[in-house]
Amino acid sequence: MSNLDPENWDHIRVLGHRMLDEMLDNIRTVEQQPVWQPPPHAVRTLFQTASLPQTGVDLEALYQQFIEHVVPYAVGNRHPRFMGWVHGGGTAQGMLADMLAAGLNANVGGRNHMPVDVEHMVIRWAAELFGFPQTTTGLLTSGSSMANFVALLTACRAMAGTEIRQKGVGGRLLVGYACESAHGYIPRAFDMAGLGIQALRYVPADRHFKMDITALKQRIAVDRAQGLEPFVIIGTAGTVNVGTIDPLEALADLAAEEKLWFHVDGAFGAMAQLSKEYAPLLRGIERADSLAFDFHKWTQVPYDAGCVLIRHSECQAKTFAQSLDYLSREDRGLAALAGESPWFCDLGPELSRGFRALKVWFALAGFGTEALGEVVERSCVVAHYLETRVYTLPWLELMAPVVLNIVCFRVVVPQVKDLDHFNAELVKDLHESGVAAPSTTKIEGHVVIRVAIVNHRTTERDIDILLEALHSLAFARINSLKEVK
Ligand SMILES: *Cc1c(COP(=O)(O)O)cnc(C)c1O
């Protein structure tokens, strides 16, 4: 064998078509499979004990292992009754786009080729969607965690000076603000940026689960009086727990007044912008200095695809660009800029980067913003359907307002004293039943069942099936409690 290309192209063509057919069928029939099933011990052991292969095996044999040992035990987020956390459902079209991108094997860190332009195009579309100026810069990332990190680092260097890149943060006491309901990866971004987790000041939520503006103002004043250097306010559009949206307009006003950078973590919630009905809830997002959001959640692009937008054209490159001889930019040829924009490696931490932009392009152009907006609206309709059913069922209690697509509730029955434990166990029962997979969270100290409708395949019927399963599992559990006594 002289290189790694297939020895027999006809064989691989046949096998490739079979793989494609089988995966398309697998997606089409996903509802007939359990949402999730635990990987059997024997399967786990196979992978835990597999040694580094010295000689290769046939691709068909590997594919067989994938089919038997991986596919049945995947996370389950393609299934319409996967309702946990915030996971997108993916699409067959997205799978094809990812396959084409892998076939092209483009490195989109920079240089003069069309995949770079495709990423610029989807960044420009995203900027337009959110009412950002044409000069906005941006980057596709692995997700909102990385997008938030890129934005935070950019905010820090824009506000506190780029000499930090040479000297480090040193003794400067730079601080930022987010609501206590902000995502757990916001403090991680402060940590990774070298600012320290304590540099993130948590502001309490008001009774609507939104950042309390008065408390935020006070906190900034106290910090300034103590000689700290506030530099950023972080609002969340769609909190993970409840799906609430911080008062973005008021935050934008305050950031302007206090001369602070205004960042919005819109991981899934920002996509409400695609819906005419829900977009008004996000008013103020168009004034953010930076925005992080995901294409792999509500927009159903296959993992992974997040995005960061930075309003001010110079800031992102000033944060990340370096001049390295072997990466020098020429006036023409492959090492030239593609158009006017900097290379993507100048806008984030990574040099080599894949062609994520292709699947984002195919999703935005293939479905169009209207159909994607309808997915958002339908999810909210299904969530409100669940809300209504929770109201009408005496054994269920709603635990938070339903703003977008997240419903937090719990089973409340007089026979059960420890509701936290009971509801947590019930969710595990549900997962193991394979019927539905919501998650849990804590609301005001109580463990609750949390249903997030993100998958474009989920309908009201899935809610009925969820509630039926929940009812029978709950009462089976209550009966077994009685028997023990
Ligand atoms: C999902 C989420 C994140 C993290 O994004 P990833 O895409 O998982 O990296 C951050 N913030 C919020 C509000 C989220 O929902």
PDB file of N, CA and C and ligand atoms in Angstrom, residues 143-145 148 183 238 240 265 267-268 294 296-297, ligand 1:
ATOM      1  N   GLY A 143     -18.941  25.709  20.396  1.00  0.00           N
ATOM      2  CA  GLY A 143     -20.203  25.905  21.100  1.00  0.00           C
ATOM      3  C   GLY A 143     -20.190  27.243  21.802  1.00  0.00           C
ATOM      4  N   SER A 144     -21.204  27.455  22.633  1.00  0.00           N
ATOM      5  CA  SER A 144     -21.279  28.751  23.324  1.00  0.00           C
ATOM      6  C   SER A 144     -20.241  28.863  24.435  1.00  0.00           C
ATOM      7  N   SER A 145     -19.783  27.745  24.976  1.00  0.00           N
ATOM      8  CA  SER A 145     -18.743  27.879  26.010  1.00  0.00           C
ATOM      9  C   SER A 145     -17.524  28.563  25.408  1.00  0.00           C
ATOM     10  N   ASN A 148     -18.432  32.226  24.413  1.00  0.00           N
ATOM     11  CA  ASN A 148     -18.416  33.121  25.576  1.00  0.00           C
ATOM     12  C   ASN A 148     -16.980  33.458  25.974  1.00  0.00           C
ATOM     13  N   HIS A 183     -25.044  30.661  33.055  1.00  0.00           N
ATOM     14  CA  HIS A 183     -24.552  29.297  32.832  1.00  0.00           C
ATOM     15  C   HIS A 183     -23.228  29.066  33.577  1.00  0.00           C
ATOM     16  N   GLY A 238     -32.133  33.447  27.634  1.00  0.00           N
ATOM     17  CA  GLY A 238     -32.490  32.034  27.732  1.00  0.00           C
ATOM     18  C   GLY A 238     -31.611  31.331  28.749  1.00  0.00           C
ATOM     19  N   VAL A 240     -30.404  28.479  31.338  1.00  0.00           N
ATOM     20  CA  VAL A 240     -30.557  27.025  31.203  1.00  0.00           C
ATOM     21  C   VAL A 240     -31.645  26.473  32.108  1.00  0.00           C
ATOM     22  N   ASP A 265     -24.978  36.144  26.563  1.00  0.00           N
ATOM     23  CA  ASP A 265     -24.908  34.705  26.353  1.00  0.00           C
ATOM     24  C   ASP A 265     -26.295  34.262  25.893  1.00  0.00           C
ATOM     25  N   ALA A 267     -26.947  31.380  24.159  1.00  0.00           N
ATOM     26  CA  ALA A 267     -26.640  30.026  23.661  1.00  0.00           C
ATOM     27  C   ALA A 267     -27.792  29.414  22.865  1.00  0.00           C
ATOM     28  N   PHE A 268     -28.929  29.190  23.519  1.00  0.00           N
ATOM     29  CA  PHE A 268     -30.062  28.693  22.720  1.00  0.00           C
ATOM     30  C   PHE A 268     -31.092  29.785  22.514  1.00  0.00           C
ATOM     31  N   ASP A 294     -25.497  29.346  19.873  1.00  0.00           N
ATOM     32  CA  ASP A 294     -25.247  28.047  19.251  1.00  0.00           C
ATOM     33  C   ASP A 294     -26.111  27.830  18.025  1.00  0.00           C
ATOM     34  N   HIS A 296     -26.021  24.572  17.140  1.00  0.00           N
ATOM     35  CA  HIS A 296     -26.312  23.148  17.351  1.00  0.00           C
ATOM     36  C   HIS A 296     -27.450  22.898  18.341  1.00  0.00           C
ATOM     37  N   LYS A 297     -28.029  23.954  18.902  1.00  0.00           N
ATOM     38  CA  LYS A 297     -29.162  23.738  19.794  1.00  0.00           C
ATOM     39  C   LYS A 297     -30.469  23.921  19.013  1.00  0.00           C
TER      40      LYS A 297
HETATM   41  C1  LIG B   1     -25.609  25.431  26.306  1.00  0.00           C
HETATM   42  C2  LIG B   1     -25.303  26.711  26.961  1.00  0.00           C
HETATM   43  C3  LIG B   1     -23.986  27.157  27.124  1.00  0.00           C
HETATM   44  C4  LIG B   1     -22.808  26.313  26.699  1.00  0.00           C
HETATM   45  O1  LIG B   1     -22.803  26.153  25.330  1.00  0.00           O
HETATM   46  P1  LIG B   1     -22.179  24.875  24.612  1.00  0.00           P
HETATM   47  O2  LIG B   1     -22.689  24.975  23.231  1.00  0.00           O
HETATM   48  O3  LIG B   1     -22.672  23.666  25.340  1.00  0.00           O
HETATM   49  O4  LIG B   1     -20.709  25.001  24.702  1.00  0.00           O
HETATM   50  C5  LIG B   1     -23.786  28.400  27.666  1.00  0.00           C
HETATM   51  N1  LIG B   1     -24.813  29.167  28.076  1.00  0.00           N
HETATM   52  C6  LIG B   1     -26.093  28.762  27.973  1.00  0.00           C
HETATM   53  C7  LIG B   1     -27.185  29.666  28.440  1.00  0.00           C
HETATM   54  C8  LIG B   1     -26.390  27.516  27.414  1.00  0.00           C
HETATM   55  O5  LIG B   1     -27.653  27.111  27.287  1.00  0.00           O
END
